[in-house]
Amino acid sequence: MARERKFTDEHLFQETKELIIHDGYEAFTFSKLASRLKVSRGSIYKYYENKDELISEFLMYEMARFLSDFGKLNKTADFPTQFNELIDFIFTQSNIYGVLEIIGQIPAPTTKRALNNKSKISEYYISMYQQFEGFIELGRKEGVIKEHLPTAILLGMIFQIIAIPNHFNIPEKEWIGSIKEILSSGMFKHD
Amino acid sequence: MARERKFTDEHLFQETKELIIHDGYEAFTFSKLASRLKVSRGSIYKYYENKDELISEFLMYEMARFLSDFGKLNKTADFPTQFNELIDFIFTQSNIYGVLEIIGQIPAPTTKRALNNKSKISEYYISMYQQFEGFIELGRKEGVIKEHLPTAILLGMIFQIIAIPNHFNIPEKEWIGSIKEILSSGMFKHD
DNA sequence: TATTTAAGTGACACTAGTGTCACTTTGAAT
DNA sequence: ATTCAAAGTGACACTAGTGTCACTTAAATA
């Protein structure tokens, strides 16, 4: 019907992600994004009215992808096995935390689309929380988790362990292994 | 000799901290700071040539303060006692992590003063690292810490535990208590 | 091949930040 | 009281981002 697109949504989201993770929400500009996509700034306005709309669309995309990948994890294995897989998974998603941080920074939506996106993002966020919650419940049912630690704390620690940047450049295997050991001997019952 | 200052360095650093923690490095402007200090933008330029100089000065101030407070902690008690005090201390300094994050964002210094500040900040950073390292060594000497966990990992986890924001608004006592329990039963030897 | 239509452009008017500087204010010292 | 130097101001010229829009380009289809 018309001419070819010079950039895909995926490409735009990828560049947006890098810009936001590197510089933060406030420093994100259409100019920087346009130059990375090698198009004029004006062409981006064909798809997004403003920064908030673009970023809320990006966040929706990222969270949907995260939830979809998370859903593919083995849900039938026993808790210790799933725990292992979950920590591994979280480390393949190490930038999801940067994405979650941005959610708090979205200002009051300026367009209907940004408003819809914002409520969709909240839904995804709740869904993400509930899936992690279900995971902790499994650990309790199997009698693996120390009873007196409240779910919200365990959840908080697992959920946010991804926020810990590996400043000291410790090899990934060792880093993940030690986190698994510290978390599991900290959270699980031992005999 | 001359007229009274309308703002102190401490006041300026306090407002700078709030602005940077809230909006990030890139979004910090002299205009915002001036309006918080209730002075004209021009007057800030009397003391700092530009943003980098101001922020590097602020970081120096913050790290010096952190190191000084850290130095006041009891260094004679046994390791488990010091561990307790350290975690408590870290939580009173919950925004130090935001400050450390900014260090990585300082661009190439544009003035001699900014350059000097940058190298002073590196010194402080190293000193901070070494003090934490000495703390871990104490734990090893006392035979409290699991031998096979490398110092750098333990250090990394303690040093960066402050980065974990309490998203779920769990009461502080419970939050800190659980972190202490998970960390200590994860890192310490049990019999 | 001509037509259609979405994709893309770049110039325009606007807003907000930067760094500078001649000028005014003010309080301490003579 | 006068002096004077540091503190503070606000206007100026500049840079960089925003959002818009009439216009051009190019791929699909009739």
Tab-separated table of C-alpha atoms (C1' of nucleotides) in Angstrom:
chain	number	residue	atom	x	y	z
A	1	MET	CA	0.000	0.000	0.000
A	2	ALA	CA	2.690	2.502	1.005
A	3	ARG	CA	6.478	2.675	1.272
A	4	GLU	CA	8.626	0.511	3.520
A	5	ARG	CA	9.235	1.374	7.178
A	6	LYS	CA	12.816	2.407	7.924
A	7	PHE	CA	12.649	0.963	11.443
A	8	THR	CA	10.629	-1.715	13.201
A	9	ASP	CA	8.900	-1.367	16.572
A	10	GLU	CA	11.412	-3.872	17.954
A	11	HIS	CA	14.316	-1.768	16.774
A	12	LEU	CA	12.782	1.378	18.239
A	13	PHE	CA	12.158	-0.367	21.576
A	14	GLN	CA	15.682	-1.772	21.636
A	15	GLU	CA	17.262	1.659	21.141
A	16	THR	CA	14.829	3.214	23.619
A	17	LYS	CA	15.840	0.634	26.195
A	18	GLU	CA	19.540	1.328	25.757
A	19	LEU	CA	19.015	5.081	25.957
A	20	ILE	CA	16.840	4.879	29.060
A	21	ILE	CA	19.054	2.385	30.877
A	22	HIS	CA	22.125	4.470	30.075
A	23	ASP	CA	20.872	7.994	30.695
A	24	GLY	CA	17.612	7.649	32.618
A	25	TYR	CA	14.065	8.673	31.822
A	26	GLU	CA	14.512	12.447	31.967
A	27	ALA	CA	17.493	12.436	29.602
A	28	PHE	CA	15.670	10.469	26.914
A	29	THR	CA	14.990	12.630	23.842
A	30	PHE	CA	13.386	12.080	20.451
A	31	SER	CA	16.531	13.559	18.881
A	32	LYS	CA	18.807	10.893	20.372
A	33	LEU	CA	16.403	8.126	19.422
A	34	ALA	CA	15.968	9.441	15.860
A	35	SER	CA	19.706	9.631	15.349
A	36	ARG	CA	20.164	6.027	16.560
A	37	LEU	CA	17.386	4.894	14.193
A	38	LYS	CA	18.890	6.991	11.385
A	39	VAL	CA	15.588	8.708	10.639
A	40	SER	CA	14.373	12.259	11.136
A	41	ARG	CA	12.851	13.234	14.432
A	42	GLY	CA	9.598	14.064	12.684
A	43	SER	CA	9.022	10.490	11.566
A	44	ILE	CA	8.850	9.229	15.155
A	45	TYR	CA	6.013	11.680	15.799
A	46	LYS	CA	4.046	9.729	13.153
A	47	TYR	CA	3.809	6.905	15.701
A	48	TYR	CA	4.032	8.528	19.125
A	49	GLU	CA	2.619	11.905	20.128
A	50	ASN	CA	5.265	12.463	22.791
A	51	LYS	CA	7.859	10.956	25.065
A	52	ASP	CA	5.389	9.658	27.667
A	53	GLU	CA	3.381	7.833	25.060
A	54	LEU	CA	6.490	6.297	23.531
A	55	ILE	CA	7.980	5.241	26.839
A	56	SER	CA	4.735	3.823	28.205
A	57	GLU	CA	4.389	1.823	24.992
A	58	PHE	CA	7.956	0.581	25.433
A	59	LEU	CA	7.354	-0.429	29.055
A	60	MET	CA	4.260	-2.377	28.049
A	61	TYR	CA	6.251	-4.205	25.427
A	62	GLU	CA	9.080	-5.031	27.845
A	63	MET	CA	6.822	-6.288	30.594
A	64	ALA	CA	4.759	-8.394	28.212
A	65	ARG	CA	7.984	-9.965	26.959
A	66	PHE	CA	9.248	-10.566	30.487
A	67	LEU	CA	5.967	-12.185	31.562
A	68	SER	CA	5.882	-14.333	28.461
A	69	ASP	CA	9.450	-15.606	29.014
A	70	PHE	CA	8.735	-16.096	32.695
A	71	GLY	CA	5.672	-18.155	31.797
A	72	LYS	CA	7.856	-20.586	29.835
A	73	LEU	CA	9.722	-21.667	32.974
A	74	ASN	CA	9.119	-25.191	34.259
A	75	LYS	CA	6.168	-25.033	36.689
A	76	THR	CA	5.980	-28.742	37.524
A	77	ALA	CA	9.394	-29.339	39.115
A	78	ASP	CA	9.882	-29.218	42.883
A	79	PHE	CA	10.572	-25.907	44.613
A	80	PRO	CA	14.387	-26.147	44.902
A	81	THR	CA	14.650	-26.907	41.162
A	82	GLN	CA	12.319	-24.039	40.254
A	83	PHE	CA	14.267	-21.763	42.599
A	84	ASN	CA	17.449	-22.543	40.689
A	85	GLU	CA	15.802	-21.898	37.355
A	86	LEU	CA	14.203	-18.698	38.599
A	87	ILE	CA	17.482	-17.172	39.762
A	88	ASP	CA	19.129	-18.146	36.468
A	89	PHE	CA	16.214	-16.620	34.583
A	90	ILE	CA	16.367	-13.414	36.588
A	91	PHE	CA	20.015	-13.010	35.665
A	92	THR	CA	19.277	-13.377	31.952
A	93	GLN	CA	16.828	-10.485	32.497
A	94	SER	CA	19.267	-8.309	34.351
A	95	ASN	CA	17.943	-5.104	32.838
A	96	ILE	CA	14.321	-5.731	33.839
A	97	TYR	CA	15.062	-3.881	37.043
A	98	GLY	CA	16.035	-0.744	35.133
A	99	VAL	CA	12.695	-1.082	33.362
A	100	LEU	CA	10.726	-1.440	36.608
A	101	GLU	CA	12.487	1.622	38.037
A	102	ILE	CA	11.177	3.717	35.153
A	103	ILE	CA	7.564	2.790	35.898
A	104	GLY	CA	7.724	4.971	38.990
A	105	GLN	CA	8.945	7.903	36.930
A	106	ILE	CA	6.089	8.070	34.402
A	107	PRO	CA	4.420	11.452	34.851
A	108	ALA	CA	0.671	12.081	34.587
A	109	PRO	CA	-0.405	10.728	31.189
A	110	THR	CA	-0.990	13.399	28.546
A	111	THR	CA	-2.868	11.284	25.975
A	112	LYS	CA	-5.621	8.646	26.086
A	113	ARG	CA	-3.164	6.103	24.715
A	114	ALA	CA	-0.586	6.853	27.440
A	115	LEU	CA	-3.357	6.504	30.040
A	116	ASN	CA	-4.414	3.105	28.674
A	117	ASN	CA	-0.798	1.993	28.583
A	118	LYS	CA	-0.276	3.071	32.149
A	119	SER	CA	-3.165	0.963	33.423
A	120	LYS	CA	-2.019	-1.997	31.312
A	121	ILE	CA	1.424	-1.643	32.882
A	122	SER	CA	-0.147	-1.738	36.344
A	123	GLU	CA	-1.946	-4.956	35.394
A	124	TYR	CA	1.290	-6.531	34.220
A	125	TYR	CA	3.028	-5.407	37.385
A	126	ILE	CA	0.370	-7.030	39.555
A	127	SER	CA	0.466	-10.178	37.471
A	128	MET	CA	4.259	-10.306	37.846
A	129	TYR	CA	3.908	-9.922	41.605
A	130	GLN	CA	1.263	-12.651	41.812
A	131	GLN	CA	3.359	-15.129	39.876
A	132	PHE	CA	6.296	-14.588	42.218
A	133	GLU	CA	3.894	-14.905	45.146
A	134	GLY	CA	2.627	-18.234	43.850
A	135	PHE	CA	6.222	-19.374	43.652
A	136	ILE	CA	6.860	-18.570	47.322
A	137	GLU	CA	3.610	-20.317	48.258
A	138	LEU	CA	4.910	-23.435	46.553
A	139	GLY	CA	8.039	-23.292	48.688
A	140	ARG	CA	5.902	-23.047	51.822
A	141	LYS	CA	3.684	-25.968	50.812
A	142	GLU	CA	6.776	-28.091	50.263
A	143	GLY	CA	8.016	-27.080	53.708
A	144	VAL	CA	11.260	-25.736	52.273
A	145	ILE	CA	10.977	-22.116	53.407
A	146	LYS	CA	11.491	-20.864	56.957
A	147	GLU	CA	7.918	-20.208	58.157
A	148	HIS	CA	8.604	-17.031	60.099
A	149	LEU	CA	9.921	-15.022	57.116
A	150	PRO	CA	6.939	-13.168	55.650
A	151	THR	CA	6.143	-13.744	51.985
A	152	ALA	CA	6.509	-10.057	51.184
A	153	ILE	CA	10.115	-10.042	52.430
A	154	LEU	CA	11.163	-13.154	50.532
A	155	LEU	CA	9.431	-11.792	47.477
A	156	GLY	CA	11.089	-8.438	47.901
A	157	MET	CA	14.524	-9.979	48.181
A	158	ILE	CA	14.155	-12.309	45.209
A	159	PHE	CA	12.317	-9.757	43.121
A	160	GLN	CA	14.980	-7.172	43.725
A	161	ILE	CA	18.118	-9.235	43.802
A	162	ILE	CA	18.318	-8.374	40.108
A	163	ALA	CA	18.883	-4.784	41.197
A	164	ILE	CA	22.305	-5.640	42.557
A	165	PRO	CA	24.837	-4.664	39.914
A	166	ASN	CA	28.014	-6.719	39.781
A	167	HIS	CA	30.323	-3.725	40.405
A	168	PHE	CA	33.321	-5.906	41.081
A	169	ASN	CA	33.001	-7.831	37.821
A	170	ILE	CA	32.947	-11.192	39.489
A	171	PRO	CA	32.542	-13.980	36.895
A	172	GLU	CA	28.850	-14.585	36.255
A	173	LYS	CA	28.853	-18.262	37.315
A	174	GLU	CA	30.470	-17.509	40.655
A	175	TRP	CA	28.258	-14.463	41.220
A	176	ILE	CA	25.037	-16.345	40.521
A	177	GLY	CA	26.220	-19.396	42.449
A	178	SER	CA	27.015	-17.367	45.535
A	179	ILE	CA	23.733	-15.492	45.397
A	180	LYS	CA	21.901	-18.812	45.132
A	181	GLU	CA	23.822	-20.188	48.090
A	182	ILE	CA	23.370	-17.133	50.287
A	183	LEU	CA	19.677	-16.840	49.434
A	184	SER	CA	18.887	-20.525	49.779
A	185	SER	CA	20.772	-21.078	53.020
A	186	GLY	CA	19.251	-17.816	54.244
A	187	MET	CA	15.652	-18.564	53.274
A	188	PHE	CA	15.372	-22.364	53.402
A	189	LYS	CA	15.090	-24.641	56.385
A	190	HIS	CA	18.163	-26.780	57.068
A	191	ASP	CA	18.398	-29.905	59.123
B	1	MET	CA	34.276	41.847	54.662
B	2	ALA	CA	31.245	41.447	52.396
B	3	ARG	CA	27.548	40.724	52.617
B	4	GLU	CA	25.950	37.604	54.112
B	5	ARG	CA	25.543	34.387	52.108
B	6	LYS	CA	21.918	33.505	51.335
B	7	PHE	CA	22.692	29.771	51.388
B	8	THR	CA	25.308	27.532	53.001
B	9	ASP	CA	27.276	24.776	51.259
B	10	GLU	CA	25.375	22.259	53.393
B	11	HIS	CA	22.050	23.629	52.226
B	12	LEU	CA	23.167	23.558	48.601
B	13	PHE	CA	24.410	19.959	48.945
B	14	GLN	CA	21.194	18.903	50.644
B	15	GLU	CA	19.029	20.277	47.836
B	16	THR	CA	21.406	18.867	45.214
B	17	LYS	CA	21.097	15.436	46.799
B	18	GLU	CA	17.315	15.530	46.751
B	19	LEU	CA	17.231	16.694	43.145
B	20	ILE	CA	19.710	14.079	41.956
B	21	ILE	CA	18.143	11.193	43.866
B	22	HIS	CA	14.709	12.179	42.600
B	23	ASP	CA	15.407	12.997	38.959
B	24	GLY	CA	18.870	11.594	38.190
B	25	TYR	CA	22.100	13.231	37.109
B	26	GLU	CA	21.059	14.308	33.617
B	27	ALA	CA	17.894	16.025	34.812
B	28	PHE	CA	19.700	18.145	37.399
B	29	THR	CA	19.667	21.832	36.418
B	30	PHE	CA	20.986	25.026	37.961
B	31	SER	CA	17.518	26.504	37.525
B	32	LYS	CA	15.882	23.857	39.733
B	33	LEU	CA	18.601	24.181	42.353
B	34	ALA	CA	18.449	27.990	42.354
B	35	SER	CA	14.699	27.953	42.809
B	36	ARG	CA	14.987	25.547	45.769
B	37	LEU	CA	17.654	27.779	47.327
B	38	LYS	CA	15.529	30.866	46.593
B	39	VAL	CA	18.415	32.657	44.868
B	40	SER	CA	19.047	33.589	41.259
B	41	ARG	CA	20.720	31.092	38.971
B	42	GLY	CA	23.582	33.494	38.429
B	43	SER	CA	24.634	33.412	42.072
B	44	ILE	CA	25.378	29.679	41.937
B	45	TYR	CA	27.830	30.352	39.107
B	46	LYS	CA	29.803	32.455	41.607
B	47	TYR	CA	30.793	29.172	43.297
B	48	TYR	CA	30.646	26.511	40.592
B	49	GLU	CA	31.569	26.934	36.935
B	50	ASN	CA	29.157	24.253	35.791
B	51	LYS	CA	27.099	21.213	36.695
B	52	ASP	CA	30.014	18.754	36.679
B	53	GLU	CA	32.016	20.858	39.063
B	54	LEU	CA	29.070	21.290	41.401
B	55	ILE	CA	28.118	17.624	41.375
B	56	SER	CA	31.693	16.378	41.815
B	57	GLU	CA	32.006	18.728	44.798
B	58	PHE	CA	28.768	17.349	46.192
B	59	LEU	CA	29.911	13.736	45.762
B	60	MET	CA	33.170	14.483	47.570
B	61	TYR	CA	31.243	15.986	50.448
B	62	GLU	CA	28.853	13.037	50.669
B	63	MET	CA	31.568	10.395	50.593
B	64	ALA	CA	33.679	12.206	53.175
B	65	ARG	CA	30.650	12.336	55.430
B	66	PHE	CA	29.890	8.657	54.887
B	67	LEU	CA	33.481	7.620	55.624
B	68	SER	CA	33.589	9.767	58.732
B	69	ASP	CA	30.347	8.268	60.109
B	70	PHE	CA	31.515	4.794	59.162
B	71	GLY	CA	34.759	5.391	61.062
B	72	LYS	CA	32.792	6.046	64.237
B	73	LEU	CA	31.465	2.471	64.355
B	74	ASN	CA	32.751	0.165	67.084
B	75	LYS	CA	35.864	-1.573	65.739
B	76	THR	CA	36.727	-3.610	68.852
B	77	ALA	CA	33.642	-5.832	69.225
B	78	ASP	CA	33.530	-9.357	67.802
B	79	PHE	CA	32.515	-9.924	64.198
B	80	PRO	CA	28.842	-10.859	64.722
B	81	THR	CA	28.315	-7.709	66.807
B	82	GLN	CA	30.047	-5.529	64.231
B	83	PHE	CA	28.025	-7.217	61.484
B	84	ASN	CA	24.825	-6.197	63.234
B	85	GLU	CA	25.981	-2.635	63.672
B	86	LEU	CA	27.175	-2.442	60.087
B	87	ILE	CA	23.845	-3.499	58.614
B	88	ASP	CA	22.036	-1.035	60.876
B	89	PHE	CA	24.456	1.692	59.823
B	90	ILE	CA	24.002	0.908	56.149
B	91	PHE	CA	20.262	1.357	56.516
B	92	THR	CA	20.671	4.772	58.107
B	93	GLN	CA	22.662	5.642	54.961
B	94	SER	CA	20.082	4.290	52.557
B	95	ASN	CA	20.704	6.989	49.977
B	96	ILE	CA	24.470	6.414	49.776
B	97	TYR	CA	23.779	3.953	47.015
B	98	GLY	CA	22.112	6.630	44.899
B	99	VAL	CA	25.242	8.696	45.445
B	100	LEU	CA	27.567	5.864	44.378
B	101	GLU	CA	25.494	5.311	41.254
B	102	ILE	CA	26.113	8.900	40.185
B	103	ILE	CA	29.885	8.467	40.354
B	104	GLY	CA	29.709	6.295	37.246
B	105	GLN	CA	27.799	9.016	35.408
B	106	ILE	CA	30.286	11.864	35.825
B	107	PRO	CA	31.416	12.874	32.336
B	108	ALA	CA	34.969	13.896	31.389
B	109	PRO	CA	35.899	16.744	33.756
B	110	THR	CA	35.740	20.180	32.157
B	111	THR	CA	37.672	22.142	34.793
B	112	LYS	CA	40.807	21.563	36.881
B	113	ARG	CA	38.692	21.607	40.006
B	114	ALA	CA	36.348	18.938	38.645
B	115	LEU	CA	39.374	16.821	37.724
B	116	ASN	CA	40.826	17.111	41.233
B	117	ASN	CA	37.468	16.256	42.730
B	118	LYS	CA	37.165	13.224	40.514
B	119	SER	CA	40.461	11.793	41.698
B	120	LYS	CA	39.613	12.555	45.323
B	121	ILE	CA	36.336	10.681	44.836
B	122	SER	CA	38.283	7.679	43.527
B	123	GLU	CA	40.468	7.751	46.627
B	124	TYR	CA	37.424	7.799	48.890
B	125	TYR	CA	35.895	4.976	46.910
B	126	ILE	CA	38.995	2.832	47.341
B	127	SER	CA	39.173	3.669	51.027
B	128	MET	CA	35.514	2.683	51.418
B	129	TYR	CA	36.209	-0.618	49.694
B	130	GLN	CA	39.259	-1.325	51.867
B	131	GLN	CA	37.399	-0.700	55.083
B	132	PHE	CA	34.687	-3.145	54.079
B	133	GLU	CA	37.386	-5.599	53.046
B	134	GLY	CA	39.047	-5.359	56.474
B	135	PHE	CA	35.666	-6.104	57.999
B	136	ILE	CA	35.311	-9.338	55.997
B	137	GLU	CA	38.871	-10.318	56.935
B	138	LEU	CA	37.911	-10.000	60.593
B	139	GLY	CA	35.035	-12.404	60.027
B	140	ARG	CA	37.410	-14.889	58.416
B	141	LYS	CA	39.941	-14.626	61.236
B	142	GLU	CA	37.193	-15.305	63.756
B	143	GLY	CA	36.177	-18.352	61.695
B	144	VAL	CA	32.616	-17.079	61.347
B	145	ILE	CA	32.423	-16.846	57.559
B	146	LYS	CA	32.099	-19.796	55.155
B	147	GLU	CA	35.643	-20.104	53.739
B	148	HIS	CA	34.684	-20.913	50.158
B	149	LEU	CA	32.763	-17.678	49.522
B	150	PRO	CA	35.241	-15.211	47.999
B	151	THR	CA	35.736	-11.888	49.800
B	152	ALA	CA	34.706	-9.932	46.728
B	153	ILE	CA	31.295	-11.639	46.637
B	154	LEU	CA	30.555	-11.108	50.322
B	155	LEU	CA	31.713	-7.547	49.978
B	156	GLY	CA	29.605	-7.036	46.886
B	157	MET	CA	26.488	-8.331	48.581
B	158	ILE	CA	26.919	-6.337	51.777
B	159	PHE	CA	28.097	-3.233	49.977
B	160	GLN	CA	25.143	-3.303	47.655
B	161	ILE	CA	22.409	-4.562	49.878
B	162	ILE	CA	21.693	-0.876	50.424
B	163	ALA	CA	20.659	-0.744	46.778
B	164	ILE	CA	17.588	-2.846	47.457
B	165	PRO	CA	14.664	-0.455	47.741
B	166	ASN	CA	11.851	-1.509	50.041
B	167	HIS	CA	9.172	-1.380	47.320
B	168	PHE	CA	6.631	-3.206	49.406
B	169	ASN	CA	6.919	-0.817	52.355
B	170	ILE	CA	7.667	-3.534	54.847
B	171	PRO	CA	8.237	-2.019	58.346
B	172	GLU	CA	11.895	-1.111	58.746
B	173	LYS	CA	12.579	-3.367	61.750
B	174	GLU	CA	11.208	-6.425	60.006
B	175	TRP	CA	12.961	-5.555	56.751
B	176	ILE	CA	16.362	-5.081	58.379
B	177	GLY	CA	15.884	-8.100	60.641
B	178	SER	CA	15.093	-10.365	57.717
B	179	ILE	CA	18.014	-9.100	55.688
B	180	LYS	CA	20.319	-9.725	58.644
B	181	GLU	CA	18.951	-13.219	59.059
B	182	ILE	CA	19.157	-14.135	55.390
B	183	LEU	CA	22.642	-12.684	55.027
B	184	SER	CA	24.037	-14.145	58.222
B	185	SER	CA	22.612	-17.624	57.768
B	186	GLY	CA	23.732	-17.407	54.139
B	187	MET	CA	27.274	-16.219	54.813
B	188	PHE	CA	28.146	-17.597	58.251
B	189	LYS	CA	29.112	-21.091	59.245
B	190	HIS	CA	26.514	-22.959	61.341
B	191	ASP	CA	27.005	-25.970	63.526
C	1	DT	C1'	2.558	2.920	-16.031
C	2	DA	C1'	-0.256	5.764	-13.260
C	3	DT	C1'	-2.304	6.211	-8.929
C	4	DT	C1'	-2.646	5.974	-4.177
C	5	DT	C1'	-1.242	6.421	0.398
C	6	DA	C1'	1.590	5.741	4.251
C	7	DA	C1'	6.490	6.888	5.370
C	8	DG	C1'	9.645	10.152	5.882
C	9	DT	C1'	11.663	15.071	5.837
C	10	DG	C1'	13.141	19.515	7.374
C	11	DA	C1'	11.881	24.143	8.373
C	12	DC	C1'	9.181	26.901	11.811
C	13	DA	C1'	7.819	28.761	16.104
C	14	DC	C1'	8.283	27.743	20.701
C	15	DT	C1'	10.211	26.484	25.389
C	16	DA	C1'	13.885	25.687	28.634
C	17	DG	C1'	18.477	25.334	29.906
C	18	DT	C1'	23.535	27.405	29.727
C	19	DG	C1'	27.263	30.563	30.795
C	20	DT	C1'	28.461	35.500	31.100
C	21	DC	C1'	28.703	39.986	32.764
C	22	DA	C1'	27.794	44.813	33.985
C	23	DC	C1'	25.331	46.198	37.568
C	24	DT	C1'	23.215	46.633	42.403
C	25	DT	C1'	23.158	45.405	47.260
C	26	DT	C1'	24.904	44.920	51.757
C	27	DG	C1'	27.582	44.371	55.876
C	28	DA	C1'	32.303	44.685	57.996
C	29	DA	C1'	36.301	47.393	58.534
C	30	DT	C1'	38.477	51.609	58.515
D	1	DA	C1'	29.838	57.914	57.563
D	2	DT	C1'	32.571	56.067	53.993
D	3	DT	C1'	34.631	52.578	51.625
D	4	DC	C1'	34.924	48.316	49.249
D	5	DA	C1'	34.690	43.622	48.140
D	6	DA	C1'	32.105	39.746	48.066
D	7	DA	C1'	27.140	38.370	47.287
D	8	DG	C1'	23.544	38.492	44.464
D	9	DT	C1'	20.725	39.875	40.216
D	10	DG	C1'	18.655	39.707	35.719
D	11	DA	C1'	19.196	40.529	30.923
D	12	DC	C1'	21.713	38.733	26.808
D	13	DA	C1'	23.211	35.597	23.394
D	14	DC	C1'	23.454	30.932	22.795
D	15	DT	C1'	22.284	25.856	22.460
D	16	DA	C1'	19.159	22.031	22.419
D	17	DG	C1'	14.817	20.008	22.781
D	18	DT	C1'	9.525	20.059	21.459
D	19	DG	C1'	5.536	19.493	18.498
D	20	DT	C1'	3.595	20.688	13.904
D	21	DC	C1'	2.872	20.632	9.168
D	22	DA	C1'	3.162	21.264	4.157
D	23	DC	C1'	5.797	18.833	1.347
D	24	DT	C1'	8.491	14.867	-0.967
D	25	DT	C1'	9.380	9.968	-1.652
D	26	DA	C1'	8.572	5.256	-2.744
D	27	DA	C1'	6.275	0.751	-2.716
D	28	DA	C1'	1.899	-1.633	-3.766
D	29	DT	C1'	-2.000	-2.240	-6.664
D	30	DA	C1'	-5.143	-1.417	-10.135
